[in-house]
Tab-separated table of N, CA and C in Angstrom:
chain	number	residue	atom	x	y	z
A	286	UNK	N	87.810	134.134	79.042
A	286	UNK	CA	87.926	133.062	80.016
A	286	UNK	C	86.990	133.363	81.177
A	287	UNK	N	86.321	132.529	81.684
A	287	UNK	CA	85.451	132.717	82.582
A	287	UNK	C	85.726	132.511	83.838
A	288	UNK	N	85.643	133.148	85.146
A	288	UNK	CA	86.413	133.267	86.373
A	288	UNK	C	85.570	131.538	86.872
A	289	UNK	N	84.617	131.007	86.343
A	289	UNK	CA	84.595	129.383	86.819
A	289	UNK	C	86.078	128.708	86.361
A	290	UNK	N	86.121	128.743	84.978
A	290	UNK	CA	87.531	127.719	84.980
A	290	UNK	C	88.341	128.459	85.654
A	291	UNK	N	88.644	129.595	85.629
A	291	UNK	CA	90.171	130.103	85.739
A	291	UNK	C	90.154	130.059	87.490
A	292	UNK	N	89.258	129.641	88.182
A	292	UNK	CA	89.326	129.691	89.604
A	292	UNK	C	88.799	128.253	89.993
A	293	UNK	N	88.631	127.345	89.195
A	293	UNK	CA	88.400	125.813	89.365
A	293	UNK	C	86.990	125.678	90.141
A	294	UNK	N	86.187	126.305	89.653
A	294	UNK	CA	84.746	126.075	89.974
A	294	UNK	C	84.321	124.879	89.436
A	295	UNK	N	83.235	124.541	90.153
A	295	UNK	CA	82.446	123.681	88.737
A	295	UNK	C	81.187	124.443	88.347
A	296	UNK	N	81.422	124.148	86.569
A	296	UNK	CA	80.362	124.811	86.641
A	296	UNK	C	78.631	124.510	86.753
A	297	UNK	N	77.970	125.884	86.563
A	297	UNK	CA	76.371	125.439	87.090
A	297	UNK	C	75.551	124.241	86.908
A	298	UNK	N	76.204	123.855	85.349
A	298	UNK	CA	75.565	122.561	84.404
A	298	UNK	C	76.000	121.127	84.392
A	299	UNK	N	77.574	121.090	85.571
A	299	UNK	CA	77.901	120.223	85.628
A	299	UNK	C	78.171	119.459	87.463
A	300	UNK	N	78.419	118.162	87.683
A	300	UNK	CA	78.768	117.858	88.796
A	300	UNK	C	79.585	116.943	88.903
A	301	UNK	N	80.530	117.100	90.196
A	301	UNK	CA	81.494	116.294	90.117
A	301	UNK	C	80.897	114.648	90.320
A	302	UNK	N	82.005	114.178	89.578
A	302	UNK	CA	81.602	112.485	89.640
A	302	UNK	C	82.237	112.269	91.273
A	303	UNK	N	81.877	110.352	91.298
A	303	UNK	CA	82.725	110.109	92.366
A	303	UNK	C	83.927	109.988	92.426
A	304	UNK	N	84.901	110.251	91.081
A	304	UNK	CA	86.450	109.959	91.871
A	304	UNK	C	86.412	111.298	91.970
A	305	UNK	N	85.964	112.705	91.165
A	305	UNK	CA	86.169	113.368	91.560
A	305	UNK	C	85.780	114.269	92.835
A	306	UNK	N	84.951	113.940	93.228
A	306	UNK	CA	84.480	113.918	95.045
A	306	UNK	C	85.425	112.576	96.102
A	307	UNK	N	85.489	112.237	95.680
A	307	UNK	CA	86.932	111.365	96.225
A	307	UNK	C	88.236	112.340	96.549
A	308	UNK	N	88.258	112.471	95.166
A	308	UNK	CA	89.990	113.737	95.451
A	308	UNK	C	89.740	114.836	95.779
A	309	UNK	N	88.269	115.947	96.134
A	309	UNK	CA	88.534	116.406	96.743
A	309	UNK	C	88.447	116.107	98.343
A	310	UNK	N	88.104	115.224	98.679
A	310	UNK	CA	87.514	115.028	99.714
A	310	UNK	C	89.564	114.509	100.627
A	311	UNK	N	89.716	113.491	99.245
A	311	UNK	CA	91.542	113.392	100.205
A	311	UNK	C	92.278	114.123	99.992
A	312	UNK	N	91.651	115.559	99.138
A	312	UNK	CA	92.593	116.940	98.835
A	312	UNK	C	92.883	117.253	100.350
A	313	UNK	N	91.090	117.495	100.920
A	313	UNK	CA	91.115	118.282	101.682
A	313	UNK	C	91.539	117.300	103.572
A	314	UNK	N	91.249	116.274	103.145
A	314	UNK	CA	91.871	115.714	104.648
A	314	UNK	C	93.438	115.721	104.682
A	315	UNK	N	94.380	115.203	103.233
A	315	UNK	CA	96.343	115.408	103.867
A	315	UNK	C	96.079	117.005	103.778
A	316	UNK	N	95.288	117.771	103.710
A	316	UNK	CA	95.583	119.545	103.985
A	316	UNK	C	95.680	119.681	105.518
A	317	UNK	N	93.859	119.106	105.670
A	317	UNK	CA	94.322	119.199	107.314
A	317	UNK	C	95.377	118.393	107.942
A	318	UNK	N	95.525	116.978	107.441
A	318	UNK	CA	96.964	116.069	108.410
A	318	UNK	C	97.848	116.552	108.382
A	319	UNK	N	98.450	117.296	107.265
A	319	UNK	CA	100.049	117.573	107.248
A	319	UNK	C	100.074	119.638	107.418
A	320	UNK	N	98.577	119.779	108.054
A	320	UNK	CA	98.880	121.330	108.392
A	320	UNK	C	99.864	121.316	109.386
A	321	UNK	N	100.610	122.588	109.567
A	321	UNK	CA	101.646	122.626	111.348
A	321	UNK	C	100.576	123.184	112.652
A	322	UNK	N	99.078	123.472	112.200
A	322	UNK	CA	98.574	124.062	113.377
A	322	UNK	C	97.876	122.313	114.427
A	323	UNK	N	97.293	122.819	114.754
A	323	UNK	CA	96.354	122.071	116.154
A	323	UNK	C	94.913	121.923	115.077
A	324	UNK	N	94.427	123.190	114.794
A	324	UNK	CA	92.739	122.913	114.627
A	324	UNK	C	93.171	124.044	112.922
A	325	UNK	N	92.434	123.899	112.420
A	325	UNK	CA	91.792	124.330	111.372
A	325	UNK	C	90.361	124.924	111.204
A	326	UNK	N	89.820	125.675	110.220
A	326	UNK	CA	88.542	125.846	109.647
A	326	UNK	C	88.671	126.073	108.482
A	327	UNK	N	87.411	125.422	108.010
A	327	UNK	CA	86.996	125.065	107.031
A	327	UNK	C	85.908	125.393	106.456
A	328	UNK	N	85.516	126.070	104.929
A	328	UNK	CA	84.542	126.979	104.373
A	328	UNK	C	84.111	126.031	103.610
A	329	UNK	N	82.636	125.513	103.442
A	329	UNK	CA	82.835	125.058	101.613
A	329	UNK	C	80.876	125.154	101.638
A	330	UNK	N	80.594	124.206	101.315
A	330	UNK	CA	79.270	123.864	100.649
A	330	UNK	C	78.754	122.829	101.825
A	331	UNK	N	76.946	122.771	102.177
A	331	UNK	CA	76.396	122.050	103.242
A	331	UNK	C	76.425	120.953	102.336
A	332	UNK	N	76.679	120.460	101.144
A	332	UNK	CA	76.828	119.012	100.402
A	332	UNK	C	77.963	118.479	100.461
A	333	UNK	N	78.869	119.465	100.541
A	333	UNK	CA	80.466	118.548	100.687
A	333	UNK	C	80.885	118.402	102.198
A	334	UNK	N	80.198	119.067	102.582
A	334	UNK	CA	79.734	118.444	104.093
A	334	UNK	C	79.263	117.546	104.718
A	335	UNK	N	77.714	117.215	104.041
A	335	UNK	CA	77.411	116.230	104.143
A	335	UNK	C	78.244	115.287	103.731
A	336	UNK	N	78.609	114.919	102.852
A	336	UNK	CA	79.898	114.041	101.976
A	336	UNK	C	80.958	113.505	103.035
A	337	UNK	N	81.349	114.628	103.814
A	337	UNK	CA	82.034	114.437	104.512
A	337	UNK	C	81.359	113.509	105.887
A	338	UNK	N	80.370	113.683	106.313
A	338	UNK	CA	79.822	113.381	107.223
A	338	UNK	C	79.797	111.959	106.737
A	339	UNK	N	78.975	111.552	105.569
A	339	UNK	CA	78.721	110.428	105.251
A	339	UNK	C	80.020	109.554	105.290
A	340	UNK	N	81.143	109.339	104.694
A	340	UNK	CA	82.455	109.145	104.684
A	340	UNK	C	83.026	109.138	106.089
A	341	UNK	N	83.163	110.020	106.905
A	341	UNK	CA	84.398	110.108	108.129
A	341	UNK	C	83.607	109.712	109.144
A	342	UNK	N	82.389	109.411	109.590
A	342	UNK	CA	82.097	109.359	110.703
A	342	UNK	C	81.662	107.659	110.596
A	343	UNK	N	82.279	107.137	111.537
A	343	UNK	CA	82.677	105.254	111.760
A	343	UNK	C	81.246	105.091	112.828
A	344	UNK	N	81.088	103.781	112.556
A	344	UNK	CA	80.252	103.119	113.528
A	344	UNK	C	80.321	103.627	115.003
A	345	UNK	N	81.627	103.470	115.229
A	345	UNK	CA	82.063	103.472	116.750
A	345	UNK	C	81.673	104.921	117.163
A	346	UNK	N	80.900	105.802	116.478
A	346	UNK	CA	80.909	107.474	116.840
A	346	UNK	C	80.246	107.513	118.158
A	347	UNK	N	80.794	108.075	119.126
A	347	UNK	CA	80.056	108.166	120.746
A	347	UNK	C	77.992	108.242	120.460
A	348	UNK	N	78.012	109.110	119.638
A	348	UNK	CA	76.505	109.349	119.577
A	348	UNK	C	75.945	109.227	118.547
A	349	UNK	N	75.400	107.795	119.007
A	349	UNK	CA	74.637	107.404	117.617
A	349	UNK	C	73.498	108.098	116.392
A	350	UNK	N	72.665	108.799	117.376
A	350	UNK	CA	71.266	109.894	116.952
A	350	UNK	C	72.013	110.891	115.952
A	351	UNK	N	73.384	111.601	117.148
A	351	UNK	CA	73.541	112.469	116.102
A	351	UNK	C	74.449	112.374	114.783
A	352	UNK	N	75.184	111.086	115.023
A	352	UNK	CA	76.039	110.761	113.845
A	352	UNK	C	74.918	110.297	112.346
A	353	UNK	N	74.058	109.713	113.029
A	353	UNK	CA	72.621	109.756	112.127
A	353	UNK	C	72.391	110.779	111.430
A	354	UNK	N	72.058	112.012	112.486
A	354	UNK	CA	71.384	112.932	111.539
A	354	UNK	C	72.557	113.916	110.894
A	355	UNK	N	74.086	113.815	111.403
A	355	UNK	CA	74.876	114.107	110.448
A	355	UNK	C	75.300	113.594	109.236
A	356	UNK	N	74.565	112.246	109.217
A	356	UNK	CA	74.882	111.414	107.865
A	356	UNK	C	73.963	111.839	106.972
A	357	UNK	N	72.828	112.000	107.176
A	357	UNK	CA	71.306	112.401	106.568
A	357	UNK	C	70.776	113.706	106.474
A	358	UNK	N	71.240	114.986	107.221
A	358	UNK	CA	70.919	116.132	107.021
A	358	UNK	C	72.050	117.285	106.780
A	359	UNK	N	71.615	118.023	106.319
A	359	UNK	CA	72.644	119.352	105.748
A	359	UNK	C	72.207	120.576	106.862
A	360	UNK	N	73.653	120.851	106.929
A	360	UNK	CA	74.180	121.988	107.724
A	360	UNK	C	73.291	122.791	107.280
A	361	UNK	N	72.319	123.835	108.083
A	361	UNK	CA	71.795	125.303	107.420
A	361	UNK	C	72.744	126.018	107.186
A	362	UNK	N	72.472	126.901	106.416
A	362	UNK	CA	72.934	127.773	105.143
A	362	UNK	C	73.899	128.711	106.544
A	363	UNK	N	75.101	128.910	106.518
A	363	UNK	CA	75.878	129.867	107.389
A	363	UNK	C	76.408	129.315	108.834
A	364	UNK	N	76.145	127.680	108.643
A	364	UNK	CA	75.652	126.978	110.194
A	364	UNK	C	77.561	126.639	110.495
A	365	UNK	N	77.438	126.361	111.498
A	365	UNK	CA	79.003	125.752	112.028
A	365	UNK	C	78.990	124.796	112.742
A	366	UNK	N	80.030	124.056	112.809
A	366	UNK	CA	80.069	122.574	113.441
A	366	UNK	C	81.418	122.158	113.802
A	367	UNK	N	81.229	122.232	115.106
A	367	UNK	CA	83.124	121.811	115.475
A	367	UNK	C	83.251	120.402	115.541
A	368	UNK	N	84.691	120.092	114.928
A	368	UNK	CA	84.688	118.683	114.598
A	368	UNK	C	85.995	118.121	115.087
A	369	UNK	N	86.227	117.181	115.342
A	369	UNK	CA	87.415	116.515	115.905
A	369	UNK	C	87.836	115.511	115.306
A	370	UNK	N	88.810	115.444	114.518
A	370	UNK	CA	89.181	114.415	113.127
A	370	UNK	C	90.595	114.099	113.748
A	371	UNK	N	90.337	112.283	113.727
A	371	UNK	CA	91.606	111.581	113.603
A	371	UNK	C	92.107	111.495	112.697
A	372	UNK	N	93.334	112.050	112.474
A	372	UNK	CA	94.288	112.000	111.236
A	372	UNK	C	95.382	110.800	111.322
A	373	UNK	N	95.532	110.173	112.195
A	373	UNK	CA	96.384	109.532	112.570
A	373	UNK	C	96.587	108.450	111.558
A	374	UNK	N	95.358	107.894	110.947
A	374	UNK	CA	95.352	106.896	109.982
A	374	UNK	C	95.505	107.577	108.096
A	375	UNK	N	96.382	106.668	107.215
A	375	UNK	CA	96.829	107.290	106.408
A	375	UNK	C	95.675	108.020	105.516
A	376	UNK	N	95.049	106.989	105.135
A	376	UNK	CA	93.692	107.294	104.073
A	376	UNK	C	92.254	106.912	104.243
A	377	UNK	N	92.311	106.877	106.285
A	377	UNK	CA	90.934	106.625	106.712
A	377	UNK	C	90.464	107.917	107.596
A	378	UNK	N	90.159	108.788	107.469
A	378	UNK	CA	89.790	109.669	108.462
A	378	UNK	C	88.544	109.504	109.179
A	379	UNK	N	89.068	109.980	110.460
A	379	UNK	CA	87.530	109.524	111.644
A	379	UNK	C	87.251	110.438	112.477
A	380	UNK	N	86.017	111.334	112.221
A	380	UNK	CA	85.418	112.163	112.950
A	380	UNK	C	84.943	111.749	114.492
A	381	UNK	N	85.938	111.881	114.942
A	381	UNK	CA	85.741	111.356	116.854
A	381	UNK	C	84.726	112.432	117.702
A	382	UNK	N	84.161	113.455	116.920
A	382	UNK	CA	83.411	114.557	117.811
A	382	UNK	C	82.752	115.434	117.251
A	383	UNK	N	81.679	115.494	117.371
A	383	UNK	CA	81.154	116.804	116.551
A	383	UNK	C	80.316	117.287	117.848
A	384	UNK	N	80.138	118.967	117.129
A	384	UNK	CA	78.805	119.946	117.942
A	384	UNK	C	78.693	121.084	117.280
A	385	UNK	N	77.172	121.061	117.179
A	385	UNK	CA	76.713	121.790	116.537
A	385	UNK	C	77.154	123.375	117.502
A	386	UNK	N	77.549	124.273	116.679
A	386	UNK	CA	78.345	125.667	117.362
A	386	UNK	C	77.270	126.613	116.991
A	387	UNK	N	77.048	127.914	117.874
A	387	UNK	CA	76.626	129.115	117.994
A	387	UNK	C	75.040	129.049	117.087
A	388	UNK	N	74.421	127.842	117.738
A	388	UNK	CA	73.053	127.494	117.454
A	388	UNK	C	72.692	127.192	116.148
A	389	UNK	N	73.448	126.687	115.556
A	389	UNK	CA	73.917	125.749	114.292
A	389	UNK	C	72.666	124.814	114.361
A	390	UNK	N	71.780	124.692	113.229
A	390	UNK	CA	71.020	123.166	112.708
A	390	UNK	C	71.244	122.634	111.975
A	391	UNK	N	70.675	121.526	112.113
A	391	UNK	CA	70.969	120.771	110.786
A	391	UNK	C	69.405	120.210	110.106
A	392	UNK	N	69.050	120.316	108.874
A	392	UNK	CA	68.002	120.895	108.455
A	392	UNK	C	67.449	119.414	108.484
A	393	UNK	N	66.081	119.311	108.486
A	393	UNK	CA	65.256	117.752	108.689
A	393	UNK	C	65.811	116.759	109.976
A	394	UNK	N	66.608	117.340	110.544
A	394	UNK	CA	67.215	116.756	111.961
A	394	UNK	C	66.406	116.701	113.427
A	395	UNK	N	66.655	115.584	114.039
A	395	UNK	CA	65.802	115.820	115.700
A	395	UNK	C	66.408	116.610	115.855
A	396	UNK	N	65.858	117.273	116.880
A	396	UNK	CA	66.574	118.175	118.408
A	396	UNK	C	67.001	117.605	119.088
A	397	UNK	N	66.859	116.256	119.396
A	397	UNK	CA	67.321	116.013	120.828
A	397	UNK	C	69.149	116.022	121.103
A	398	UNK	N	69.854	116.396	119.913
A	398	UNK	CA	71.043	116.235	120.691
A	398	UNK	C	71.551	117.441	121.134
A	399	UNK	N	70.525	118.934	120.719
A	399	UNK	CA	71.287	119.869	120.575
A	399	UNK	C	72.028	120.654	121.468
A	400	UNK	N	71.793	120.318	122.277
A	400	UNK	CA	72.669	120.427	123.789
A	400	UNK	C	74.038	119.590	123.838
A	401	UNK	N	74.353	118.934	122.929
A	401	UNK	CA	75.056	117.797	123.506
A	401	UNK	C	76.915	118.674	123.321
């Protein structure tokens, strides 16, 4: 048995479809809604990130530039990003805040928000 299945990898030759990037994606938001803490962190891949970006972040996001280049560019490799997610809604989640943390880029991205 190979530690991909037996640890629910996918493997090298294959990729998840969209329902299955769907379920993980509402695996991982009722994890964070129905955690008992305040804030969370979160480990995974700069694609299921992006994923995420593309998905949770609404029109209404305070900053347009950078909700842009969070829709369109990937986290560098080790990068961090603090995020502020409304859970309040059942099966819509809405990223109300992001910033790029401890000089975090995001790869093919302007600069100009990186102060923000």
């Amino acid at each position: 048995v190979s530690t991909q299945s037996t640890w629910g990898w996918t493997p090298f030759n294959s990729s998840d479809d969209t329902q299955e990037r769907e379920e993980r994606l509402m695996h991982l938001y009722n994890t964070i809604r129905y955690s008992s803490g305040s804030s969370c962190i979160v480990v995974g891949h700069s694609l299921f990130f992006l994923e995420i970006m593309r998905r949770w972040i609404r029109p209404n996001f305070p900053n347009g530039l950078l909700a842009m280049d969070l829709k369109s560019s990937k986290l560098e490799n080790v990068g961090c990003i603090g995020l502020t997610v409304d859970v309040t809604s059942f099966q819509n989640p809405t990223i109300t805040h992001a910033k790029l943390m401890f000089g975090s880029r995001l790869l093919s991205a302007s600069p100009t928000y990186e102060n923000c």
